[in-house]
PDB file of C-alpha atoms and ligand atoms in Angstrom:
ATOM      1  CA  MET A   1    -108.483 117.966 159.177  1.00  0.00           C
ATOM      2  CA  ASP A   2    -106.515 118.705 162.360  1.00  0.00           C
ATOM      3  CA  LEU A   3    -104.288 115.671 162.958  1.00  0.00           C
ATOM      4  CA  GLY A   4    -103.891 116.548 166.643  1.00  0.00           C
ATOM      5  CA  LEU A   5    -100.085 116.731 166.576  1.00  0.00           C
ATOM      6  CA  HIS A   6     -99.739 120.274 167.923  1.00  0.00           C
ATOM      7  CA  GLY A   7     -97.295 120.382 170.856  1.00  0.00           C
ATOM      8  CA  ARG A   8     -96.303 116.731 170.524  1.00  0.00           C
ATOM      9  CA  ILE A   9     -92.666 115.613 170.469  1.00  0.00           C
ATOM     10  CA  ALA A  10     -91.500 113.302 167.675  1.00  0.00           C
ATOM     11  CA  LEU A  11     -88.324 111.346 167.005  1.00  0.00           C
ATOM     12  CA  VAL A  12     -87.628 110.575 163.335  1.00  0.00           C
ATOM     13  CA  THR A  13     -84.723 108.291 162.395  1.00  0.00           C
ATOM     14  CA  GLY A  14     -83.118 108.701 159.000  1.00  0.00           C
ATOM     15  CA  ALA A  15     -84.301 112.302 159.116  1.00  0.00           C
ATOM     16  CA  SER A  16     -81.178 113.607 157.376  1.00  0.00           C
ATOM     17  CA  GLY A  17     -82.494 112.511 153.976  1.00  0.00           C
ATOM     18  CA  GLY A  18     -85.288 111.295 151.758  1.00  0.00           C
ATOM     19  CA  ILE A  19     -88.497 110.103 153.372  1.00  0.00           C
ATOM     20  CA  GLY A  20     -87.313 110.883 156.922  1.00  0.00           C
ATOM     21  CA  ALA A  21     -86.483 114.513 156.112  1.00  0.00           C
ATOM     22  CA  ALA A  22     -89.886 114.962 154.452  1.00  0.00           C
ATOM     23  CA  THR A  23     -91.539 113.399 157.518  1.00  0.00           C
ATOM     24  CA  ALA A  24     -89.678 115.695 159.930  1.00  0.00           C
ATOM     25  CA  ARG A  25     -90.736 118.787 157.960  1.00  0.00           C
ATOM     26  CA  LEU A  26     -94.357 117.670 157.742  1.00  0.00           C
ATOM     27  CA  LEU A  27     -94.506 116.846 161.472  1.00  0.00           C
ATOM     28  CA  ALA A  28     -93.261 120.376 162.194  1.00  0.00           C
ATOM     29  CA  ALA A  29     -95.853 121.841 159.828  1.00  0.00           C
ATOM     30  CA  GLU A  30     -98.475 119.953 161.865  1.00  0.00           C
ATOM     31  CA  GLY A  31     -97.156 121.521 165.077  1.00  0.00           C
ATOM     32  CA  ALA A  32     -94.790 118.883 166.474  1.00  0.00           C
ATOM     33  CA  ASP A  33     -91.292 119.365 167.871  1.00  0.00           C
ATOM     34  CA  VAL A  34     -88.818 117.031 166.163  1.00  0.00           C
ATOM     35  CA  VAL A  35     -85.696 115.101 167.095  1.00  0.00           C
ATOM     36  CA  VAL A  36     -83.828 114.809 163.790  1.00  0.00           C
ATOM     37  CA  ALA A  37     -81.886 111.540 164.096  1.00  0.00           C
ATOM     38  CA  TYR A  38     -79.162 110.872 161.540  1.00  0.00           C
ATOM     39  CA  HIS A  39     -76.211 108.560 160.999  1.00  0.00           C
ATOM     40  CA  ARG A  40     -73.439 110.249 158.991  1.00  0.00           C
ATOM     41  CA  GLY A  41     -75.255 113.254 157.514  1.00  0.00           C
ATOM     42  CA  ALA A  42     -74.751 115.848 160.259  1.00  0.00           C
ATOM     43  CA  ASP A  43     -74.898 118.802 157.849  1.00  0.00           C
ATOM     44  CA  ALA A  44     -78.037 117.512 156.142  1.00  0.00           C
ATOM     45  CA  ALA A  45     -79.645 116.955 159.549  1.00  0.00           C
ATOM     46  CA  GLU A  46     -78.880 120.564 160.533  1.00  0.00           C
ATOM     47  CA  VAL A  47     -80.653 121.801 157.380  1.00  0.00           C
ATOM     48  CA  VAL A  48     -83.763 119.782 158.294  1.00  0.00           C
ATOM     49  CA  ALA A  49     -83.604 121.026 161.908  1.00  0.00           C
ATOM     50  CA  ALA A  50     -83.393 124.620 160.636  1.00  0.00           C
ATOM     51  CA  ASP A  51     -86.555 124.021 158.591  1.00  0.00           C
ATOM     52  CA  VAL A  52     -88.333 122.639 161.678  1.00  0.00           C
ATOM     53  CA  ARG A  53     -87.331 125.751 163.665  1.00  0.00           C
ATOM     54  CA  ALA A  54     -88.446 127.990 160.783  1.00  0.00           C
ATOM     55  CA  ALA A  55     -91.876 126.371 161.171  1.00  0.00           C
ATOM     56  CA  GLY A  56     -91.885 127.617 164.779  1.00  0.00           C
ATOM     57  CA  ARG A  57     -91.115 124.300 166.432  1.00  0.00           C
ATOM     58  CA  ARG A  58     -88.199 123.005 168.518  1.00  0.00           C
ATOM     59  CA  ALA A  59     -85.631 120.731 166.839  1.00  0.00           C
ATOM     60  CA  TRP A  60     -82.666 118.734 168.093  1.00  0.00           C
ATOM     61  CA  CYS A  61     -80.153 116.742 166.032  1.00  0.00           C
ATOM     62  CA  VAL A  62     -78.961 113.403 167.423  1.00  0.00           C
ATOM     63  CA  ALA A  63     -76.520 110.983 165.759  1.00  0.00           C
ATOM     64  CA  LEU A  64     -77.127 107.249 166.054  1.00  0.00           C
ATOM     65  CA  ASP A  65     -76.106 104.030 164.369  1.00  0.00           C
ATOM     66  CA  MET A  66     -79.175 101.814 164.438  1.00  0.00           C
ATOM     67  CA  SER A  67     -77.070  98.696 163.781  1.00  0.00           C
ATOM     68  CA  ASP A  68     -75.420  99.111 167.206  1.00  0.00           C
ATOM     69  CA  ALA A  69     -77.705  98.416 170.187  1.00  0.00           C
ATOM     70  CA  ALA A  70     -75.458 100.272 172.658  1.00  0.00           C
ATOM     71  CA  ASP A  71     -75.245 103.349 170.429  1.00  0.00           C
ATOM     72  CA  VAL A  72     -79.033 103.373 170.003  1.00  0.00           C
ATOM     73  CA  GLN A  73     -79.490 103.250 173.784  1.00  0.00           C
ATOM     74  CA  ARG A  74     -76.900 106.026 174.281  1.00  0.00           C
ATOM     75  CA  ALA A  75     -78.604 108.220 171.673  1.00  0.00           C
ATOM     76  CA  VAL A  76     -82.131 107.660 172.999  1.00  0.00           C
ATOM     77  CA  THR A  77     -80.930 108.474 176.534  1.00  0.00           C
ATOM     78  CA  ASP A  78     -79.630 111.761 175.068  1.00  0.00           C
ATOM     79  CA  VAL A  79     -83.026 112.287 173.405  1.00  0.00           C
ATOM     80  CA  GLY A  80     -84.715 111.901 176.793  1.00  0.00           C
ATOM     81  CA  THR A  81     -82.427 114.529 178.280  1.00  0.00           C
ATOM     82  CA  LEU A  82     -83.139 116.958 175.424  1.00  0.00           C
ATOM     83  CA  THR A  83     -86.910 116.508 175.432  1.00  0.00           C
ATOM     84  CA  GLY A  84     -87.435 116.409 179.199  1.00  0.00           C
ATOM     85  CA  GLY A  85     -87.910 112.657 179.275  1.00  0.00           C
ATOM     86  CA  ALA A  86     -90.903 112.385 176.989  1.00  0.00           C
ATOM     87  CA  LEU A  87     -91.810 111.455 173.437  1.00  0.00           C
ATOM     88  CA  ASP A  88     -95.193 111.136 171.720  1.00  0.00           C
ATOM     89  CA  VAL A  89     -94.099 109.824 168.318  1.00  0.00           C
ATOM     90  CA  ALA A  90     -91.257 107.598 167.096  1.00  0.00           C
ATOM     91  CA  VAL A  91     -90.859 107.188 163.337  1.00  0.00           C
ATOM     92  CA  LEU A  92     -88.397 104.316 162.813  1.00  0.00           C
ATOM     93  CA  ASN A  93     -87.648 105.177 159.211  1.00  0.00           C
ATOM     94  CA  ALA A  94     -83.879 104.803 158.735  1.00  0.00           C
ATOM     95  CA  GLY A  95     -82.788 102.006 156.439  1.00  0.00           C
ATOM     96  CA  PHE A  96     -79.872 100.802 154.365  1.00  0.00           C
ATOM     97  CA  ASN A  97     -79.473  98.566 151.324  1.00  0.00           C
ATOM     98  CA  ILE A  98     -76.797  97.163 149.047  1.00  0.00           C
ATOM     99  CA  LEU A  99     -77.976  95.494 145.843  1.00  0.00           C
ATOM    100  CA  THR A 100     -76.260  92.105 145.510  1.00  0.00           C
ATOM    101  CA  PRO A 101     -77.277  89.009 143.544  1.00  0.00           C
ATOM    102  CA  LEU A 102     -77.910  85.958 145.723  1.00  0.00           C
ATOM    103  CA  ALA A 103     -75.089  84.109 143.944  1.00  0.00           C
ATOM    104  CA  THR A 104     -72.490  86.520 145.349  1.00  0.00           C
ATOM    105  CA  LEU A 105     -74.195  87.467 148.636  1.00  0.00           C
ATOM    106  CA  GLU A 106     -71.790  86.746 151.521  1.00  0.00           C
ATOM    107  CA  PRO A 107     -72.820  86.146 155.166  1.00  0.00           C
ATOM    108  CA  ASP A 108     -71.137  89.365 156.373  1.00  0.00           C
ATOM    109  CA  GLU A 109     -73.236  91.487 154.030  1.00  0.00           C
ATOM    110  CA  TRP A 110     -76.385  89.521 154.927  1.00  0.00           C
ATOM    111  CA  ASP A 111     -75.673  90.143 158.614  1.00  0.00           C
ATOM    112  CA  ALA A 112     -75.012  93.862 158.112  1.00  0.00           C
ATOM    113  CA  ILE A 113     -78.258  94.441 156.205  1.00  0.00           C
ATOM    114  CA  VAL A 114     -80.390  92.373 158.594  1.00  0.00           C
ATOM    115  CA  ARG A 115     -78.743  93.932 161.642  1.00  0.00           C
ATOM    116  CA  THR A 116     -79.315  97.478 160.388  1.00  0.00           C
ATOM    117  CA  ASN A 117     -82.850  97.166 159.048  1.00  0.00           C
ATOM    118  CA  LEU A 118     -84.435  94.532 161.314  1.00  0.00           C
ATOM    119  CA  SER A 119     -82.375  94.327 164.515  1.00  0.00           C
ATOM    120  CA  GLY A 120     -81.958  98.115 164.387  1.00  0.00           C
ATOM    121  CA  THR A 121     -85.731  98.566 164.375  1.00  0.00           C
ATOM    122  CA  PHE A 122     -85.930  96.316 167.449  1.00  0.00           C
ATOM    123  CA  TYR A 123     -83.084  98.217 169.185  1.00  0.00           C
ATOM    124  CA  LEU A 124     -84.981 101.470 168.623  1.00  0.00           C
ATOM    125  CA  LEU A 125     -88.347 100.073 169.733  1.00  0.00           C
ATOM    126  CA  ARG A 126     -86.718  98.778 172.902  1.00  0.00           C
ATOM    127  CA  ALA A 127     -84.936 102.052 173.650  1.00  0.00           C
ATOM    128  CA  VAL A 128     -87.798 104.486 172.929  1.00  0.00           C
ATOM    129  CA  ARG A 129     -90.609 102.586 174.657  1.00  0.00           C
ATOM    130  CA  PRO A 130     -89.886 103.924 178.174  1.00  0.00           C
ATOM    131  CA  LEU A 131     -89.958 107.520 176.869  1.00  0.00           C
ATOM    132  CA  LEU A 132     -93.294 107.190 175.069  1.00  0.00           C
ATOM    133  CA  ARG A 133     -96.267 108.649 176.933  1.00  0.00           C
ATOM    134  CA  ALA A 134     -99.719 107.033 176.918  1.00  0.00           C
ATOM    135  CA  GLY A 135    -101.383 107.918 173.602  1.00  0.00           C
ATOM    136  CA  SER A 136     -98.099 107.721 171.690  1.00  0.00           C
ATOM    137  CA  ALA A 137     -97.499 106.191 168.278  1.00  0.00           C
ATOM    138  CA  ILE A 138     -94.646 104.302 166.666  1.00  0.00           C
ATOM    139  CA  VAL A 139     -94.433 104.059 162.878  1.00  0.00           C
ATOM    140  CA  THR A 140     -91.984 101.604 161.331  1.00  0.00           C
ATOM    141  CA  VAL A 141     -90.961 101.698 157.673  1.00  0.00           C
ATOM    142  CA  ALA A 142     -90.731  98.512 155.586  1.00  0.00           C
ATOM    143  CA  SER A 143     -90.683  98.172 151.785  1.00  0.00           C
ATOM    144  CA  VAL A 144     -92.745  96.776 148.947  1.00  0.00           C
ATOM    145  CA  ALA A 145     -89.846  94.317 148.530  1.00  0.00           C
ATOM    146  CA  ALA A 146     -90.863  92.734 151.854  1.00  0.00           C
ATOM    147  CA  GLU A 147     -93.953  91.303 150.232  1.00  0.00           C
ATOM    148  CA  THR A 148     -92.870  90.799 146.618  1.00  0.00           C
ATOM    149  CA  GLY A 149     -89.152  90.086 146.972  1.00  0.00           C
ATOM    150  CA  ALA A 150     -86.936  91.757 144.379  1.00  0.00           C
ATOM    151  CA  PRO A 151     -83.851  90.881 142.345  1.00  0.00           C
ATOM    152  CA  HIS A 152     -80.613  91.502 144.332  1.00  0.00           C
ATOM    153  CA  HIS A 153     -82.681  92.328 147.456  1.00  0.00           C
ATOM    154  CA  ALA A 154     -82.656  88.955 149.304  1.00  0.00           C
ATOM    155  CA  HIS A 155     -81.202  90.262 152.601  1.00  0.00           C
ATOM    156  CA  TYR A 156     -82.997  93.609 152.523  1.00  0.00           C
ATOM    157  CA  ALA A 157     -86.380  92.141 151.516  1.00  0.00           C
ATOM    158  CA  ALA A 158     -86.145  89.457 154.225  1.00  0.00           C
ATOM    159  CA  ALA A 159     -85.208  92.070 156.835  1.00  0.00           C
ATOM    160  CA  LYS A 160     -88.107  94.319 155.819  1.00  0.00           C
ATOM    161  CA  ALA A 161     -90.518  91.354 155.969  1.00  0.00           C
ATOM    162  CA  GLY A 162     -89.270  90.985 159.528  1.00  0.00           C
ATOM    163  CA  VAL A 163     -90.038  94.660 160.185  1.00  0.00           C
ATOM    164  CA  ILE A 164     -93.671  94.109 159.139  1.00  0.00           C
ATOM    165  CA  ASN A 165     -93.979  91.127 161.456  1.00  0.00           C
ATOM    166  CA  LEU A 166     -92.141  92.859 164.321  1.00  0.00           C
ATOM    167  CA  THR A 167     -94.609  95.731 163.973  1.00  0.00           C
ATOM    168  CA  LYS A 168     -97.560  93.374 164.519  1.00  0.00           C
ATOM    169  CA  SER A 169     -96.045  91.731 167.612  1.00  0.00           C
ATOM    170  CA  ALA A 170     -95.048  95.116 169.041  1.00  0.00           C
ATOM    171  CA  ALA A 171     -98.581  96.402 168.412  1.00  0.00           C
ATOM    172  CA  ARG A 172     -99.963  93.524 170.482  1.00  0.00           C
ATOM    173  CA  ASP A 173     -97.446  93.998 173.304  1.00  0.00           C
ATOM    174  CA  LEU A 174     -97.754  97.788 173.580  1.00  0.00           C
ATOM    175  CA  ALA A 175    -101.517  98.286 173.047  1.00  0.00           C
ATOM    176  CA  PRO A 176    -103.576 100.130 174.016  1.00  0.00           C
ATOM    177  CA  ALA A 177    -101.233 102.832 175.381  1.00  0.00           C
ATOM    178  CA  ILE A 178     -98.943 102.905 172.335  1.00  0.00           C
ATOM    179  CA  ARG A 179    -100.089 102.306 168.762  1.00  0.00           C
ATOM    180  CA  VAL A 180     -97.557 100.620 166.457  1.00  0.00           C
ATOM    181  CA  ASN A 181     -98.063 100.634 162.684  1.00  0.00           C
ATOM    182  CA  CYS A 182     -95.980 100.258 159.544  1.00  0.00           C
ATOM    183  CA  VAL A 183     -95.710 102.112 156.245  1.00  0.00           C
ATOM    184  CA  SER A 184     -94.438  99.998 153.356  1.00  0.00           C
ATOM    185  CA  PRO A 185     -93.257 102.325 150.574  1.00  0.00           C
ATOM    186  CA  GLY A 186     -92.706 101.558 146.937  1.00  0.00           C
ATOM    187  CA  LEU A 187     -90.039 103.132 144.802  1.00  0.00           C
ATOM    188  CA  THR A 188     -89.454 106.705 145.996  1.00  0.00           C
ATOM    189  CA  ARG A 189     -87.283 109.541 144.686  1.00  0.00           C
ATOM    190  CA  THR A 190     -84.481 109.492 147.318  1.00  0.00           C
ATOM    191  CA  THR A 191     -80.826 108.441 147.442  1.00  0.00           C
ATOM    192  CA  MET A 192     -81.929 104.853 148.068  1.00  0.00           C
ATOM    193  CA  GLY A 193     -84.568 104.982 145.342  1.00  0.00           C
ATOM    194  CA  GLU A 194     -82.055 106.290 142.810  1.00  0.00           C
ATOM    195  CA  MET A 195     -79.621 103.508 143.773  1.00  0.00           C
ATOM    196  CA  THR A 196     -82.393 100.950 143.259  1.00  0.00           C
ATOM    197  CA  VAL A 197     -83.223 102.268 139.791  1.00  0.00           C
ATOM    198  CA  ALA A 198     -79.534 102.391 138.813  1.00  0.00           C
ATOM    199  CA  GLY A 199     -78.932  98.826 140.064  1.00  0.00           C
ATOM    200  CA  THR A 200     -81.646  96.955 138.200  1.00  0.00           C
ATOM    201  CA  THR A 201     -82.626  96.182 134.624  1.00  0.00           C
ATOM    202  CA  ASP A 202     -86.251  95.617 135.734  1.00  0.00           C
ATOM    203  CA  ASN A 203     -88.828  98.075 134.386  1.00  0.00           C
ATOM    204  CA  LEU A 204     -89.762  99.196 137.894  1.00  0.00           C
ATOM    205  CA  VAL A 205     -91.958 102.122 136.830  1.00  0.00           C
ATOM    206  CA  GLY A 206     -93.804  99.813 134.448  1.00  0.00           C
ATOM    207  CA  LYS A 207     -95.079  97.837 137.460  1.00  0.00           C
ATOM    208  CA  LEU A 208     -96.822 100.926 138.880  1.00  0.00           C
ATOM    209  CA  LEU A 209    -100.342 102.180 138.187  1.00  0.00           C
ATOM    210  CA  THR A 210     -99.022 105.721 138.561  1.00  0.00           C
ATOM    211  CA  GLY A 211     -96.502 105.603 135.717  1.00  0.00           C
ATOM    212  CA  ARG A 212     -94.050 107.404 138.016  1.00  0.00           C
ATOM    213  CA  ILE A 213     -92.216 106.820 141.293  1.00  0.00           C
ATOM    214  CA  ALA A 214     -93.257 108.487 144.566  1.00  0.00           C
ATOM    215  CA  GLU A 215     -92.021 111.795 145.911  1.00  0.00           C
ATOM    216  CA  PRO A 216     -90.798 111.508 149.551  1.00  0.00           C
ATOM    217  CA  GLU A 217     -93.669 113.740 150.723  1.00  0.00           C
ATOM    218  CA  GLU A 218     -96.221 111.220 149.404  1.00  0.00           C
ATOM    219  CA  ILE A 219     -94.816 108.586 151.781  1.00  0.00           C
ATOM    220  CA  ALA A 220     -94.355 111.102 154.611  1.00  0.00           C
ATOM    221  CA  ARG A 221     -98.030 112.116 154.557  1.00  0.00           C
ATOM    222  CA  VAL A 222     -99.095 108.548 155.362  1.00  0.00           C
ATOM    223  CA  ILE A 223     -96.421 108.201 158.067  1.00  0.00           C
ATOM    224  CA  VAL A 224     -97.581 111.444 159.702  1.00  0.00           C
ATOM    225  CA  PHE A 225    -101.219 110.334 159.612  1.00  0.00           C
ATOM    226  CA  LEU A 226    -100.369 107.040 161.358  1.00  0.00           C
ATOM    227  CA  ALA A 227     -98.225 108.945 163.888  1.00  0.00           C
ATOM    228  CA  SER A 228    -101.120 111.230 164.757  1.00  0.00           C
ATOM    229  CA  PRO A 229    -104.130 110.894 167.071  1.00  0.00           C
ATOM    230  CA  ALA A 230    -106.262 111.010 163.903  1.00  0.00           C
ATOM    231  CA  ALA A 231    -105.294 107.340 163.427  1.00  0.00           C
ATOM    232  CA  SER A 232    -106.563 106.431 166.911  1.00  0.00           C
ATOM    233  CA  PHE A 233    -108.196 103.145 165.823  1.00  0.00           C
ATOM    234  CA  VAL A 234    -105.307 101.908 163.629  1.00  0.00           C
ATOM    235  CA  TYR A 235    -103.247  99.226 165.405  1.00  0.00           C
ATOM    236  CA  GLY A 236    -100.700  96.814 163.925  1.00  0.00           C
ATOM    237  CA  ALA A 237    -101.486  97.766 160.332  1.00  0.00           C
ATOM    238  CA  THR A 238     -99.185  97.902 157.334  1.00  0.00           C
ATOM    239  CA  PHE A 239    -100.116 100.659 154.886  1.00  0.00           C
ATOM    240  CA  ASP A 240     -98.846  99.946 151.351  1.00  0.00           C
ATOM    241  CA  VAL A 241     -97.894 103.215 149.660  1.00  0.00           C
ATOM    242  CA  ASN A 242     -96.554 101.892 146.398  1.00  0.00           C
ATOM    243  CA  GLY A 243     -98.409 103.405 143.453  1.00  0.00           C
ATOM    244  CA  GLY A 244    -100.575 100.323 142.975  1.00  0.00           C
ATOM    245  CA  ARG A 245     -97.599  98.006 142.450  1.00  0.00           C
ATOM    246  CA  ASP A 246     -99.415  95.062 144.119  1.00  0.00           C
ATOM    247  CA  LEU A 247    -102.262  95.289 141.608  1.00  0.00           C
ATOM    248  CA  ARG A 248    -100.034  94.715 138.594  1.00  0.00           C
TER     249      ARG A 248
HETATM  250  N1  NAP B   1     -86.543 105.100 148.444  1.00  0.00           N
HETATM  251  C1  NAP B   1     -87.200 103.985 148.168  1.00  0.00           C
HETATM  252  O1  NAP B   1     -87.432 103.673 146.988  1.00  0.00           O
HETATM  253  C2  NAP B   1     -87.682 103.088 149.300  1.00  0.00           C
HETATM  254  C3  NAP B   1     -88.563 102.059 148.965  1.00  0.00           C
HETATM  255  C4  NAP B   1     -89.046 101.231 149.965  1.00  0.00           C
HETATM  256  C5  NAP B   1     -88.648 101.437 151.271  1.00  0.00           C
HETATM  257  N2  NAP B   1     -87.782 102.435 151.582  1.00  0.00           N
HETATM  258  C6  NAP B   1     -87.417 102.611 152.980  1.00  0.00           C
HETATM  259  O2  NAP B   1     -87.736 103.922 153.378  1.00  0.00           O
HETATM  260  C7  NAP B   1     -86.853 104.331 154.435  1.00  0.00           C
HETATM  261  C8  NAP B   1     -86.233 105.672 154.089  1.00  0.00           C
HETATM  262  O3  NAP B   1     -85.457 105.480 152.918  1.00  0.00           O
HETATM  263  P1  NAP B   1     -85.015 106.682 151.956  1.00  0.00           P
HETATM  264  O4  NAP B   1     -85.359 106.255 150.598  1.00  0.00           O
HETATM  265  O5  NAP B   1     -85.466 107.976 152.491  1.00  0.00           O
HETATM  266  O6  NAP B   1     -83.434 106.488 152.104  1.00  0.00           O
HETATM  267  P2  NAP B   1     -82.216 107.511 152.035  1.00  0.00           P
HETATM  268  O7  NAP B   1     -82.574 108.757 151.329  1.00  0.00           O
HETATM  269  O8  NAP B   1     -81.079 106.670 151.535  1.00  0.00           O
HETATM  270  O9  NAP B   1     -82.000 107.850 153.570  1.00  0.00           O
HETATM  271  C9  NAP B   1     -81.631 106.831 154.474  1.00  0.00           C
HETATM  272  C10 NAP B   1     -81.590 107.426 155.863  1.00  0.00           C
HETATM  273  O10 NAP B   1     -81.246 106.373 156.776  1.00  0.00           O
HETATM  274  C11 NAP B   1     -80.144 106.781 157.562  1.00  0.00           C
HETATM  275  N3  NAP B   1     -79.320 105.626 157.912  1.00  0.00           N
HETATM  276  C12 NAP B   1     -78.674 104.774 157.095  1.00  0.00           C
HETATM  277  N4  NAP B   1     -77.977 103.860 157.793  1.00  0.00           N
HETATM  278  C13 NAP B   1     -78.202 104.143 159.099  1.00  0.00           C
HETATM  279  C14 NAP B   1     -77.745 103.588 160.325  1.00  0.00           C
HETATM  280  N5  NAP B   1     -76.912 102.535 160.360  1.00  0.00           N
HETATM  281  N6  NAP B   1     -78.187 104.126 161.488  1.00  0.00           N
HETATM  282  C15 NAP B   1     -79.029 105.192 161.489  1.00  0.00           C
HETATM  283  N7  NAP B   1     -79.481 105.788 160.362  1.00  0.00           N
HETATM  284  C16 NAP B   1     -79.055 105.259 159.188  1.00  0.00           C
HETATM  285  C17 NAP B   1     -79.364 107.762 156.701  1.00  0.00           C
HETATM  286  O11 NAP B   1     -78.592 108.602 157.557  1.00  0.00           O
HETATM  287  P3  NAP B   1     -77.306 109.476 157.061  1.00  0.00           P
HETATM  288  O12 NAP B   1     -77.608 109.931 155.658  1.00  0.00           O
HETATM  289  O13 NAP B   1     -77.268 110.567 158.068  1.00  0.00           O
HETATM  290  O14 NAP B   1     -76.107 108.573 157.131  1.00  0.00           O
HETATM  291  C18 NAP B   1     -80.510 108.504 156.002  1.00  0.00           C
HETATM  292  O15 NAP B   1     -81.003 109.541 156.809  1.00  0.00           O
HETATM  293  C19 NAP B   1     -85.844 103.195 154.606  1.00  0.00           C
HETATM  294  O16 NAP B   1     -86.221 102.358 155.670  1.00  0.00           O
HETATM  295  C20 NAP B   1     -85.936 102.450 153.297  1.00  0.00           C
HETATM  296  O17 NAP B   1     -85.532 101.110 153.433  1.00  0.00           O
HETATM  297  C21 NAP B   1     -87.302 103.277 150.618  1.00  0.00           C
END
């Protein structure tokens, strides 16, 4: 199936690693040019950009800190300059977590996690909207923890629940010109996924129908579908990509 992404221009946050890097590569394979947005991983972002160019597409690397509204606006203004003032896809994938039991969770850490994951998604939505052409798509990224909660995830899970709800309100406000949808991944083999496994005594894999965690590409494929014109009738949806975790 042709997803209809050829010649489109996509911004992917958190594209220096994990799910975002897989998404950037897959978008390029489908014919899109990609802005590879990163936070601290400049070298990793350059590797992803080189892969996008090797696929015959244009790539630009842009640093941004999604927890800082002014920095997001500065970076997205730079994106507009690089891309000629237009975007067709924004994948708001970047995220950050620290595993902390509720008993020792301090307000500063709560604020940092909520500001990065939830406020940061709003800062990006606000900044990219004027660049998005009619027929564009935004894909946000939440987490299975948003719906189930998880030990030591109180701030992160609450922030990601907010991302799901923000997605629905944004979908209402921006329709029909811009589609906004969410992908809610389960445990995935990335830096964050490995930290989650290392930080819990829960049998996380035992909760899955798959008997294994996801590869980043398995999440990226669903993100790229929702970002594409092939998903033209999907508005305000949250796609759970979690190996059947909810069914256990
Ligand atoms: N892996 C899982 O098991 C899992 C499960 C459910 C949901 N998720 C969600 O999936 C998304 C991708 O996660 P991942 O597993 O691919 O994580 P990852 O491998 O740890 O990558 C996180 C990405 O986010 C970027 N980032 C972190 N803080 C940032 C900030 N303040 N501003 C801008 N970018 C920032 C990082 O940039 P630099 O490296 O350049 O600093 C990196 O590119 C996240 O939203 C995460 O919450 C992951």
